[in-house]
Amino acid sequence: MAALEKKGAGGENPTRRTFLATVFKLLLLGGFAAPLTAFLRFHVRKPPKLVTVAKTLKKGGFIIEPGFIIFDTRSGPRAISRHCTHLGCRLNYNEESRQLVCPCHHSRFDLNGRRLAGPARRSLDLFPVRRQGQGFVVSI
Amino acid sequence: MFAPLVKAPAKIRQGFVDARWGELCVTPLLLSAFSGVVLAFKYDVSAPYSSVVSIDLLAPFGAFVRSLHYYSSQLFFIFFLFHLGVILMRIRAGKGCEASRSTRTPPAGRREGMKQWLQLLAALPVVTLLLFSGYVLKMDATGRAAGAVAENILLSMPVFGAMVNRFLFAISENSLKVVYADHLAGLPLVLLLLLWGHLHRYRFRVGDHGMMVALLFFSSLVIPAPLVAEQLGVAHISGPWFFVGLQELLRYIQPFWAGIVFPALPLVVLAIIPARGWKCRWGTMAFGIWFLLYLGLSLVGWWR
């Protein structure tokens, strides 16, 4: 208290002035930092890419492509992402267990893309797919 | 009768400490750099896997050059780790955790020694990244997975993750351009800057290590460098041998803690071990625990 009340030669209080100047600078910095951070953190999504798959899908079968697998289901073709939601490894399809398996950390997913086991927390992405002639067009 | 067996561990240990690992590092490093430049003439970053397969199967002596690059890089890394280990043993032997503040080494000498130690320690992640980026660049099944995992681990880091990823991997945005630029130029430049004060001080002759060169050449001729093709039914793939423990740890805890914090811990404790008193004791204990844990995780990972 005594230190705060102590005045300088010109009658000013250097401690309070310094404190207020510091607070002002911090507020100014925060005022710029907040919108800058928000801008930099925003992720501009890439537009969807259309992939043409010129292959025939057998009844109850599947087509494996690098980024997805197309399954034939009762409700029509279903395109499931092959990128594991844990750390992005490419999934393999196990025909015996009818599961998608991550060879890196052994997460498992069913044919609806639902997560069954392992360190992955999210289910797989499903891509819009439509028939085009004898093949398919998948939007990824 | 058992005297030689009892003395052997001590002799082996002394032999390990006396070996000039720092000098032995340089030959494989030079061979790796030379073979890497030769490979760069044929490697195509826009079609990485097919260019590596072409180098192996079609280019005359391509498989040999790639194997030489691979084995010399691995040997450099191993010798570098041994070099770090021996320096640490000498630091501990010279000072000990209980050494008092007054020693024969003047403060300027201790500061210079600490600076060199920290530079050597800072080179460890750079060397590891060099090896890892080379592993990713072949873009076979394991390289592709390793690149995806590394990128996602970096992205799990709060605030700076995306920025660091843009400088180191960014594979999903830029394919392998950033990784290639880092492997070819960025990381070697950083390594040179860190080790220059070290390298130009010591005299070195490649001719003194003819046996090592011959061994590397022979291994490269006989044992091809690994290349794992994509196979649809594969249930397990392993990452590089020095990250098998991390791969195992990622199964149990979140990527940020397993992939960023855990590997950074030994760097922090190794940096404080040369200090005295409680820092030295706790640092040594912490590093020992970390090392045993990582060894255990690696053994479990390899067993898979």
Tab-separated table of C-alpha atoms in Angstrom:
chain	number	residue	atom	x	y	z
A	1	MET	CA	0.000	0.000	0.000
A	2	ALA	CA	2.721	2.411	0.998
A	3	ALA	CA	4.626	1.536	-2.156
A	4	LEU	CA	1.550	2.224	-4.283
A	5	GLU	CA	0.969	5.523	-2.635
A	6	LYS	CA	4.582	6.629	-3.022
A	7	LYS	CA	4.726	9.261	-5.718
A	8	GLY	CA	7.586	10.236	-8.072
A	9	ALA	CA	9.128	13.663	-8.594
A	10	GLY	CA	6.434	14.660	-11.162
A	11	GLY	CA	3.582	13.580	-8.907
A	12	GLU	CA	2.901	10.321	-10.946
A	13	ASN	CA	2.578	6.764	-9.598
A	14	PRO	CA	5.064	4.649	-11.615
A	15	THR	CA	3.913	1.270	-10.230
A	16	ARG	CA	0.231	1.773	-11.101
A	17	ARG	CA	1.153	3.288	-14.490
A	18	THR	CA	3.394	0.334	-15.314
A	19	PHE	CA	0.697	-2.124	-14.275
A	20	LEU	CA	-1.988	-0.429	-16.341
A	21	ALA	CA	0.355	-0.183	-19.355
A	22	THR	CA	1.104	-3.907	-19.081
A	23	VAL	CA	-2.594	-4.792	-18.832
A	24	PHE	CA	-3.354	-2.612	-21.841
A	25	LYS	CA	-0.602	-4.274	-23.895
A	26	LEU	CA	-1.860	-7.729	-22.936
A	27	LEU	CA	-5.426	-6.820	-23.906
A	28	LEU	CA	-4.177	-5.440	-27.216
A	29	LEU	CA	-2.179	-8.589	-27.843
A	30	GLY	CA	-5.135	-10.748	-26.937
A	31	GLY	CA	-7.337	-8.662	-29.189
A	32	PHE	CA	-5.087	-9.489	-32.153
A	33	ALA	CA	-4.150	-12.989	-31.091
A	34	ALA	CA	-7.687	-14.314	-30.706
A	35	PRO	CA	-8.955	-13.607	-34.262
A	36	LEU	CA	-5.556	-14.532	-35.722
A	37	THR	CA	-5.600	-17.898	-33.962
A	38	ALA	CA	-9.200	-18.523	-34.995
A	39	PHE	CA	-8.290	-17.740	-38.608
A	40	LEU	CA	-5.190	-19.942	-38.650
A	41	ARG	CA	-7.010	-22.830	-37.009
A	42	PHE	CA	-9.810	-22.823	-39.566
A	43	HIS	CA	-9.327	-25.683	-41.956
A	44	VAL	CA	-10.499	-25.108	-45.523
A	45	ARG	CA	-12.037	-28.380	-46.603
A	46	LYS	CA	-10.993	-29.718	-49.966
A	47	PRO	CA	-13.833	-30.073	-52.492
A	48	PRO	CA	-14.997	-33.689	-52.950
A	49	LYS	CA	-13.218	-35.719	-55.565
A	50	LEU	CA	-15.202	-38.016	-57.862
A	51	VAL	CA	-13.597	-41.407	-58.384
A	52	THR	CA	-14.863	-43.627	-61.178
A	53	VAL	CA	-14.657	-47.345	-60.543
A	54	ALA	CA	-15.119	-49.222	-63.814
A	55	LYS	CA	-15.585	-52.651	-62.254
A	56	THR	CA	-18.505	-55.005	-61.815
A	57	LEU	CA	-19.770	-55.692	-58.311
A	58	LYS	CA	-20.970	-59.257	-57.771
A	59	LYS	CA	-23.969	-59.937	-55.574
A	60	GLY	CA	-22.755	-59.978	-51.974
A	61	GLY	CA	-19.263	-59.127	-53.146
A	62	PHE	CA	-16.903	-56.218	-52.798
A	63	ILE	CA	-14.525	-54.019	-54.825
A	64	ILE	CA	-11.301	-52.858	-53.183
A	65	GLU	CA	-9.818	-49.537	-54.199
A	66	PRO	CA	-6.878	-47.707	-52.570
A	67	GLY	CA	-9.041	-45.262	-50.602
A	68	PHE	CA	-12.300	-47.201	-50.067
A	69	ILE	CA	-14.114	-50.524	-50.426
A	70	ILE	CA	-17.487	-50.852	-52.143
A	71	PHE	CA	-19.734	-53.553	-50.700
A	72	ASP	CA	-22.892	-54.892	-52.245
A	73	THR	CA	-25.659	-54.701	-49.632
A	74	ARG	CA	-29.417	-55.185	-49.633
A	75	SER	CA	-29.890	-51.432	-49.683
A	76	GLY	CA	-27.474	-51.006	-52.591
A	77	PRO	CA	-23.765	-50.340	-52.947
A	78	ARG	CA	-21.977	-48.942	-49.889
A	79	ALA	CA	-18.551	-47.253	-50.077
A	80	ILE	CA	-16.578	-47.355	-46.827
A	81	SER	CA	-13.359	-45.437	-46.269
A	82	ARG	CA	-10.211	-47.534	-45.897
A	83	HIS	CA	-8.505	-44.933	-43.662
A	84	CYS	CA	-8.478	-45.974	-40.047
A	85	THR	CA	-9.953	-43.283	-37.811
A	86	HIS	CA	-7.199	-43.869	-35.229
A	87	LEU	CA	-4.088	-42.743	-37.115
A	88	GLY	CA	-4.927	-43.059	-40.802
A	89	CYS	CA	-3.496	-46.476	-41.683
A	90	ARG	CA	-5.006	-48.257	-44.678
A	91	LEU	CA	-7.463	-50.936	-43.585
A	92	ASN	CA	-7.518	-54.450	-44.956
A	93	TYR	CA	-10.610	-56.570	-45.404
A	94	ASN	CA	-10.784	-59.925	-43.663
A	95	GLU	CA	-13.251	-62.054	-45.624
A	96	GLU	CA	-13.526	-64.750	-42.947
A	97	SER	CA	-14.579	-62.453	-40.134
A	98	ARG	CA	-16.195	-59.928	-42.532
A	99	GLN	CA	-14.412	-57.113	-40.772
A	100	LEU	CA	-12.158	-54.270	-41.763
A	101	VAL	CA	-8.913	-54.591	-39.826
A	102	CYS	CA	-6.197	-52.016	-39.225
A	103	PRO	CA	-2.789	-53.691	-39.567
A	104	CYS	CA	-1.050	-50.924	-37.572
A	105	HIS	CA	-2.822	-51.017	-34.193
A	106	HIS	CA	-5.539	-53.636	-34.826
A	107	SER	CA	-8.692	-51.544	-34.717
A	108	ARG	CA	-11.649	-53.416	-36.191
A	109	PHE	CA	-14.742	-52.200	-38.000
A	110	ASP	CA	-17.846	-53.934	-39.332
A	111	LEU	CA	-19.284	-53.635	-42.826
A	112	ASN	CA	-21.314	-50.613	-41.783
A	113	GLY	CA	-18.104	-48.856	-40.821
A	114	ARG	CA	-18.943	-49.104	-37.120
A	115	ARG	CA	-16.010	-49.368	-34.776
A	116	LEU	CA	-15.857	-52.756	-33.036
A	117	ALA	CA	-12.547	-52.868	-31.176
A	118	GLY	CA	-9.135	-51.281	-30.812
A	119	PRO	CA	-7.792	-47.792	-30.169
A	120	ALA	CA	-9.893	-46.069	-32.878
A	121	ARG	CA	-12.678	-44.008	-31.364
A	122	ARG	CA	-14.724	-43.054	-34.412
A	123	SER	CA	-16.505	-45.173	-36.970
A	124	LEU	CA	-15.358	-45.110	-40.570
A	125	ASP	CA	-16.507	-42.510	-43.076
A	126	LEU	CA	-19.067	-43.623	-45.639
A	127	PHE	CA	-18.788	-42.063	-49.088
A	128	PRO	CA	-21.706	-41.299	-51.382
A	129	VAL	CA	-21.729	-43.827	-54.217
A	130	ARG	CA	-23.932	-44.171	-57.286
A	131	ARG	CA	-24.036	-46.512	-60.219
A	132	GLN	CA	-22.790	-45.301	-63.559
A	133	GLY	CA	-23.246	-47.808	-66.343
A	134	GLN	CA	-21.546	-51.035	-65.285
A	135	GLY	CA	-19.389	-49.266	-62.707
A	136	PHE	CA	-19.691	-46.720	-59.916
A	137	VAL	CA	-18.831	-43.148	-59.063
A	138	VAL	CA	-17.693	-42.486	-55.506
A	139	SER	CA	-17.432	-39.023	-54.014
A	140	ILE	CA	-14.511	-38.824	-51.551
B	1	MET	CA	38.052	-72.162	-14.786
B	2	PHE	CA	35.294	-69.621	-14.626
B	3	ALA	CA	37.597	-66.639	-14.302
B	4	PRO	CA	37.453	-65.769	-18.055
B	5	LEU	CA	33.642	-65.879	-17.957
B	6	VAL	CA	33.559	-63.604	-14.921
B	7	LYS	CA	36.038	-61.185	-16.468
B	8	ALA	CA	34.360	-61.234	-19.902
B	9	PRO	CA	31.476	-58.852	-19.120
B	10	ALA	CA	33.893	-56.303	-17.655
B	11	LYS	CA	36.188	-56.677	-20.684
B	12	ILE	CA	33.273	-56.350	-23.078
B	13	ARG	CA	32.074	-53.310	-21.222
B	14	GLN	CA	35.525	-51.737	-21.322
B	15	GLY	CA	35.827	-52.590	-25.002
B	16	PHE	CA	32.488	-50.907	-25.648
B	17	VAL	CA	33.511	-47.784	-23.750
B	18	ASP	CA	36.939	-47.624	-25.416
B	19	ALA	CA	35.622	-48.049	-28.969
B	20	ARG	CA	35.639	-44.753	-30.812
B	21	TRP	CA	31.988	-44.808	-31.798
B	22	GLY	CA	31.979	-41.177	-32.852
B	23	GLU	CA	34.716	-41.833	-35.387
B	24	LEU	CA	33.026	-45.059	-36.488
B	25	CYS	CA	29.823	-43.061	-37.185
B	26	VAL	CA	31.394	-41.025	-39.935
B	27	THR	CA	32.096	-43.773	-42.489
B	28	PRO	CA	28.509	-45.084	-42.679
B	29	LEU	CA	27.255	-41.490	-42.697
B	30	LEU	CA	29.388	-40.647	-45.730
B	31	LEU	CA	28.382	-43.865	-47.496
B	32	SER	CA	24.729	-43.130	-46.753
B	33	ALA	CA	25.035	-39.582	-48.102
B	34	PHE	CA	26.838	-40.736	-51.247
B	35	SER	CA	24.434	-43.601	-51.989
B	36	GLY	CA	21.490	-41.296	-51.242
B	37	VAL	CA	22.631	-38.779	-53.833
B	38	VAL	CA	23.053	-41.590	-56.374
B	39	LEU	CA	19.534	-42.863	-55.605
B	40	ALA	CA	18.097	-39.362	-55.981
B	41	PHE	CA	18.906	-39.487	-59.706
B	42	LYS	CA	16.410	-42.323	-60.151
B	43	TYR	CA	13.898	-41.750	-57.377
B	44	ASP	CA	10.648	-40.125	-58.486
B	45	VAL	CA	8.761	-38.458	-55.650
B	46	SER	CA	5.566	-38.304	-57.722
B	47	ALA	CA	5.569	-42.105	-58.157
B	48	PRO	CA	7.564	-43.232	-55.137
B	49	TYR	CA	6.757	-46.912	-54.832
B	50	SER	CA	7.011	-47.707	-58.534
B	51	SER	CA	10.312	-45.813	-58.790
B	52	VAL	CA	11.742	-47.762	-55.828
B	53	VAL	CA	10.609	-51.051	-57.417
B	54	SER	CA	12.157	-49.932	-60.715
B	55	ILE	CA	15.424	-49.120	-58.944
B	56	ASP	CA	15.427	-52.547	-57.317
B	57	LEU	CA	14.408	-54.621	-60.324
B	58	LEU	CA	15.422	-52.707	-63.432
B	59	ALA	CA	18.268	-50.271	-62.760
B	60	PRO	CA	21.737	-51.876	-63.049
B	61	PHE	CA	23.114	-52.257	-59.488
B	62	GLY	CA	19.997	-50.408	-58.291
B	63	ALA	CA	19.248	-52.967	-55.601
B	64	PHE	CA	22.854	-52.746	-54.405
B	65	VAL	CA	22.799	-48.944	-54.157
B	66	ARG	CA	19.480	-48.963	-52.313
B	67	SER	CA	20.666	-51.655	-49.918
B	68	LEU	CA	23.920	-49.768	-49.328
B	69	HIS	CA	21.928	-46.641	-48.533
B	70	TYR	CA	19.665	-48.564	-46.171
B	71	TYR	CA	22.346	-50.507	-44.267
B	72	SER	CA	24.805	-47.631	-43.988
B	73	SER	CA	22.022	-45.407	-42.604
B	74	GLN	CA	21.026	-48.026	-40.045
B	75	LEU	CA	24.648	-48.529	-39.006
B	76	PHE	CA	25.180	-44.791	-38.632
B	77	PHE	CA	22.130	-44.567	-36.380
B	78	ILE	CA	23.253	-47.479	-34.187
B	79	PHE	CA	26.799	-46.125	-33.845
B	80	PHE	CA	25.382	-42.687	-33.062
B	81	LEU	CA	23.316	-44.169	-30.214
B	82	PHE	CA	26.397	-46.006	-28.916
B	83	HIS	CA	28.381	-42.779	-29.113
B	84	LEU	CA	25.737	-40.972	-27.051
B	85	GLY	CA	25.718	-43.824	-24.568
B	86	VAL	CA	29.476	-43.815	-24.103
B	87	ILE	CA	29.593	-40.025	-23.699
B	88	LEU	CA	26.914	-40.310	-21.037
B	89	MET	CA	28.846	-43.066	-19.253
B	90	ARG	CA	31.975	-40.930	-19.305
B	91	ILE	CA	30.062	-37.914	-17.986
B	92	ARG	CA	28.697	-39.989	-15.128
B	93	ALA	CA	32.074	-41.609	-14.430
B	94	GLY	CA	33.901	-38.271	-14.543
B	95	LYS	CA	31.556	-36.372	-12.278
B	96	GLY	CA	29.246	-38.799	-10.540
B	97	CYS	CA	25.963	-37.646	-9.063
B	98	GLU	CA	27.616	-36.868	-5.725
B	99	ALA	CA	30.463	-34.725	-7.063
B	100	SER	CA	30.762	-31.445	-5.230
B	101	ARG	CA	30.480	-28.090	-6.902
B	102	SER	CA	34.196	-27.445	-6.840
B	103	THR	CA	35.912	-29.599	-9.457
B	104	ARG	CA	39.069	-29.303	-11.446
B	105	THR	CA	37.097	-28.375	-14.556
B	106	PRO	CA	36.750	-24.579	-14.704
B	107	PRO	CA	33.232	-23.145	-15.229
B	108	ALA	CA	34.006	-22.167	-18.861
B	109	GLY	CA	35.086	-25.763	-19.570
B	110	ARG	CA	31.926	-27.170	-17.990
B	111	ARG	CA	29.778	-24.756	-20.012
B	112	GLU	CA	31.501	-25.756	-23.234
B	113	GLY	CA	31.097	-29.438	-22.353
B	114	MET	CA	27.412	-28.933	-21.572
B	115	LYS	CA	26.928	-27.054	-24.858
B	116	GLN	CA	28.500	-29.917	-26.832
B	117	TRP	CA	26.407	-32.471	-24.975
B	118	LEU	CA	23.194	-30.562	-25.701
B	119	GLN	CA	24.126	-30.199	-29.386
B	120	LEU	CA	24.733	-33.941	-29.614
B	121	LEU	CA	21.451	-34.598	-27.852
B	122	ALA	CA	19.590	-32.204	-30.165
B	123	ALA	CA	21.013	-34.157	-33.100
B	124	LEU	CA	19.273	-37.337	-31.901
B	125	PRO	CA	15.714	-36.398	-33.027
B	126	VAL	CA	17.144	-35.031	-36.286
B	127	VAL	CA	18.953	-38.309	-36.995
B	128	THR	CA	15.829	-40.276	-36.073
B	129	LEU	CA	13.703	-38.145	-38.401
B	130	LEU	CA	16.230	-38.646	-41.199
B	131	LEU	CA	15.960	-42.395	-40.863
B	132	PHE	CA	12.194	-42.274	-40.509
B	133	SER	CA	11.657	-39.997	-43.512
B	134	GLY	CA	13.720	-42.404	-45.603
B	135	TYR	CA	11.495	-45.213	-44.379
B	136	VAL	CA	8.372	-43.280	-45.440
B	137	LEU	CA	9.781	-42.280	-48.837
B	138	LYS	CA	9.765	-45.806	-50.247
B	139	MET	CA	5.958	-45.657	-49.852
B	140	ASP	CA	5.519	-49.406	-49.658
B	141	ALA	CA	2.862	-50.809	-47.309
B	142	THR	CA	4.867	-50.023	-44.177
B	143	GLY	CA	6.143	-46.655	-45.414
B	144	ARG	CA	2.658	-45.462	-46.307
B	145	ALA	CA	1.295	-46.520	-42.914
B	146	ALA	CA	4.246	-44.943	-41.079
B	147	GLY	CA	3.710	-41.643	-42.889
B	148	ALA	CA	-0.022	-41.602	-42.095
B	149	VAL	CA	0.591	-42.421	-38.434
B	150	ALA	CA	3.314	-39.779	-38.067
B	151	GLU	CA	1.172	-37.090	-39.665
B	152	ASN	CA	-1.809	-37.865	-37.450
B	153	ILE	CA	0.361	-37.951	-34.329
B	154	LEU	CA	1.655	-34.466	-35.142
B	155	LEU	CA	-1.878	-33.241	-35.800
B	156	SER	CA	-2.872	-34.499	-32.342
B	157	MET	CA	-0.490	-31.930	-30.829
B	158	PRO	CA	-2.486	-28.895	-29.646
B	159	VAL	CA	-1.808	-25.414	-31.072
B	160	PHE	CA	1.412	-26.168	-33.008
B	161	GLY	CA	0.568	-29.566	-34.443
B	162	ALA	CA	-0.686	-28.413	-37.843
B	163	MET	CA	2.236	-26.018	-38.293
B	164	VAL	CA	4.873	-28.615	-37.371
B	165	ASN	CA	3.157	-31.122	-39.653
B	166	ARG	CA	3.365	-28.666	-42.549
B	167	PHE	CA	7.145	-28.559	-42.143
B	168	LEU	CA	7.736	-32.261	-41.561
B	169	PHE	CA	5.105	-34.406	-43.278
B	170	ALA	CA	1.828	-32.931	-44.651
B	171	ILE	CA	1.511	-36.085	-46.757
B	172	SER	CA	-2.266	-35.873	-47.156
B	173	GLU	CA	-1.958	-32.346	-48.619
B	174	ASN	CA	1.339	-32.455	-50.506
B	175	SER	CA	2.044	-36.139	-51.104
B	176	LEU	CA	5.744	-36.732	-50.315
B	177	LYS	CA	7.153	-33.359	-51.375
B	178	VAL	CA	7.771	-32.075	-47.866
B	179	VAL	CA	9.171	-35.395	-46.634
B	180	TYR	CA	11.502	-35.584	-49.621
B	181	ALA	CA	12.696	-31.999	-49.209
B	182	ASP	CA	13.384	-32.645	-45.528
B	183	HIS	CA	15.191	-35.914	-46.199
B	184	LEU	CA	17.291	-34.599	-49.046
B	185	ALA	CA	18.180	-31.162	-47.732
B	186	GLY	CA	16.406	-29.811	-44.647
B	187	LEU	CA	17.367	-32.415	-42.073
B	188	PRO	CA	20.948	-32.965	-43.335
B	189	LEU	CA	21.476	-29.205	-43.147
B	190	VAL	CA	20.188	-29.049	-39.585
B	191	LEU	CA	22.368	-32.032	-38.668
B	192	LEU	CA	25.419	-30.392	-40.182
B	193	LEU	CA	24.759	-27.185	-38.252
B	194	LEU	CA	24.396	-29.103	-34.991
B	195	LEU	CA	27.447	-31.305	-35.489
B	196	TRP	CA	29.801	-28.953	-37.312
B	197	GLY	CA	31.579	-27.872	-34.171
B	198	HIS	CA	32.042	-31.547	-33.423
B	199	LEU	CA	32.994	-32.814	-36.886
B	200	HIS	CA	35.628	-30.342	-37.918
B	201	ARG	CA	37.496	-30.856	-34.656
B	202	TYR	CA	38.337	-34.525	-35.193
B	203	ARG	CA	40.676	-36.005	-37.758
B	204	PHE	CA	39.178	-38.833	-39.685
B	205	ARG	CA	40.310	-41.201	-42.498
B	206	VAL	CA	37.964	-43.517	-44.394
B	207	GLY	CA	40.905	-45.825	-45.099
B	208	ASP	CA	41.058	-46.730	-41.414
B	209	HIS	CA	37.649	-48.361	-41.665
B	210	GLY	CA	38.187	-50.582	-44.682
B	211	MET	CA	36.730	-53.601	-42.883
B	212	MET	CA	33.483	-51.764	-42.150
B	213	VAL	CA	33.196	-50.548	-45.745
B	214	ALA	CA	33.829	-54.093	-47.033
B	215	LEU	CA	31.200	-55.484	-44.645
B	216	LEU	CA	28.642	-52.919	-45.749
B	217	PHE	CA	29.346	-53.577	-49.423
B	218	PHE	CA	29.078	-57.331	-48.931
B	219	SER	CA	25.812	-57.084	-46.937
B	220	SER	CA	24.332	-54.794	-49.563
B	221	LEU	CA	25.185	-57.271	-52.308
B	222	VAL	CA	23.779	-60.244	-50.462
B	223	ILE	CA	20.827	-58.979	-48.401
B	224	PRO	CA	18.280	-56.761	-50.189
B	225	ALA	CA	16.853	-53.762	-48.365
B	226	PRO	CA	13.299	-54.410	-47.188
B	227	LEU	CA	10.338	-53.487	-49.377
B	228	VAL	CA	6.862	-54.634	-48.361
B	229	ALA	CA	4.234	-54.804	-51.091
B	230	GLU	CA	0.599	-54.035	-50.332
B	231	GLN	CA	-1.203	-57.246	-49.429
B	232	LEU	CA	-4.938	-57.187	-48.918
B	233	GLY	CA	-5.282	-59.818	-46.221
B	234	VAL	CA	-2.444	-58.687	-43.964
B	235	ALA	CA	-3.563	-58.296	-40.355
B	236	HIS	CA	-0.363	-56.805	-38.947
B	237	ILE	CA	2.488	-54.673	-40.199
B	238	SER	CA	5.431	-53.452	-38.168
B	239	GLY	CA	6.942	-50.021	-38.284
B	240	PRO	CA	10.695	-49.327	-38.277
B	241	TRP	CA	12.553	-51.326	-35.617
B	242	PHE	CA	13.318	-48.271	-33.469
B	243	PHE	CA	9.601	-47.316	-33.326
B	244	VAL	CA	8.097	-50.746	-32.629
B	245	GLY	CA	7.762	-49.817	-28.950
B	246	LEU	CA	5.917	-46.624	-29.872
B	247	GLN	CA	3.654	-48.538	-32.224
B	248	GLU	CA	2.771	-50.834	-29.340
B	249	LEU	CA	2.190	-47.924	-26.952
B	250	LEU	CA	-0.185	-46.279	-29.452
B	251	ARG	CA	-2.543	-49.202	-28.973
B	252	TYR	CA	-3.098	-48.229	-25.349
B	253	ILE	CA	-2.841	-44.471	-24.891
B	254	GLN	CA	-3.726	-41.388	-26.905
B	255	PRO	CA	-1.488	-40.361	-29.827
B	256	PHE	CA	-0.333	-37.078	-28.246
B	257	TRP	CA	0.982	-38.805	-25.091
B	258	ALA	CA	2.341	-41.885	-26.867
B	259	GLY	CA	3.744	-40.174	-29.935
B	260	ILE	CA	4.945	-36.774	-28.671
B	261	VAL	CA	5.329	-36.691	-24.887
B	262	PHE	CA	6.724	-40.186	-24.358
B	263	PRO	CA	9.530	-39.913	-26.976
B	264	ALA	CA	10.413	-36.400	-25.756
B	265	LEU	CA	10.907	-37.535	-22.147
B	266	PRO	CA	14.357	-39.144	-22.563
B	267	LEU	CA	15.680	-36.011	-24.270
B	268	VAL	CA	14.673	-33.932	-21.283
B	269	VAL	CA	16.142	-36.286	-18.693
B	270	LEU	CA	19.343	-36.859	-20.685
B	271	ALA	CA	19.822	-33.098	-20.837
B	272	ILE	CA	19.794	-32.788	-17.044
B	273	ILE	CA	21.860	-35.865	-16.195
B	274	PRO	CA	25.207	-34.020	-16.547
B	275	ALA	CA	24.071	-31.702	-13.764
B	276	ARG	CA	24.960	-32.654	-10.220
B	277	GLY	CA	23.149	-33.727	-7.127
B	278	TRP	CA	19.480	-34.603	-7.228
B	279	LYS	CA	19.110	-33.718	-10.951
B	280	CYS	CA	21.725	-36.309	-11.862
B	281	ARG	CA	20.250	-39.012	-9.605
B	282	TRP	CA	16.652	-38.474	-10.663
B	283	GLY	CA	17.597	-38.048	-14.302
B	284	THR	CA	19.519	-41.328	-14.311
B	285	MET	CA	16.687	-43.168	-12.596
B	286	ALA	CA	14.044	-41.654	-14.892
B	287	PHE	CA	16.029	-42.554	-17.999
B	288	GLY	CA	16.565	-46.095	-16.757
B	289	ILE	CA	12.827	-46.566	-16.147
B	290	TRP	CA	11.957	-45.071	-19.538
B	291	PHE	CA	14.482	-47.308	-21.300
B	292	LEU	CA	13.251	-50.497	-19.636
B	293	LEU	CA	9.639	-49.591	-20.386
B	294	TYR	CA	10.450	-48.921	-24.032
B	295	LEU	CA	12.433	-52.143	-24.296
B	296	GLY	CA	9.491	-54.089	-22.865
B	297	LEU	CA	7.046	-52.456	-25.285
B	298	SER	CA	9.400	-53.174	-28.193
B	299	LEU	CA	9.690	-56.842	-27.212
B	300	VAL	CA	5.897	-57.163	-27.063
B	301	GLY	CA	5.621	-55.405	-30.429
B	302	TRP	CA	8.218	-57.657	-32.070
B	303	TRP	CA	6.557	-60.742	-30.640
B	304	ARG	CA	3.331	-59.799	-32.422
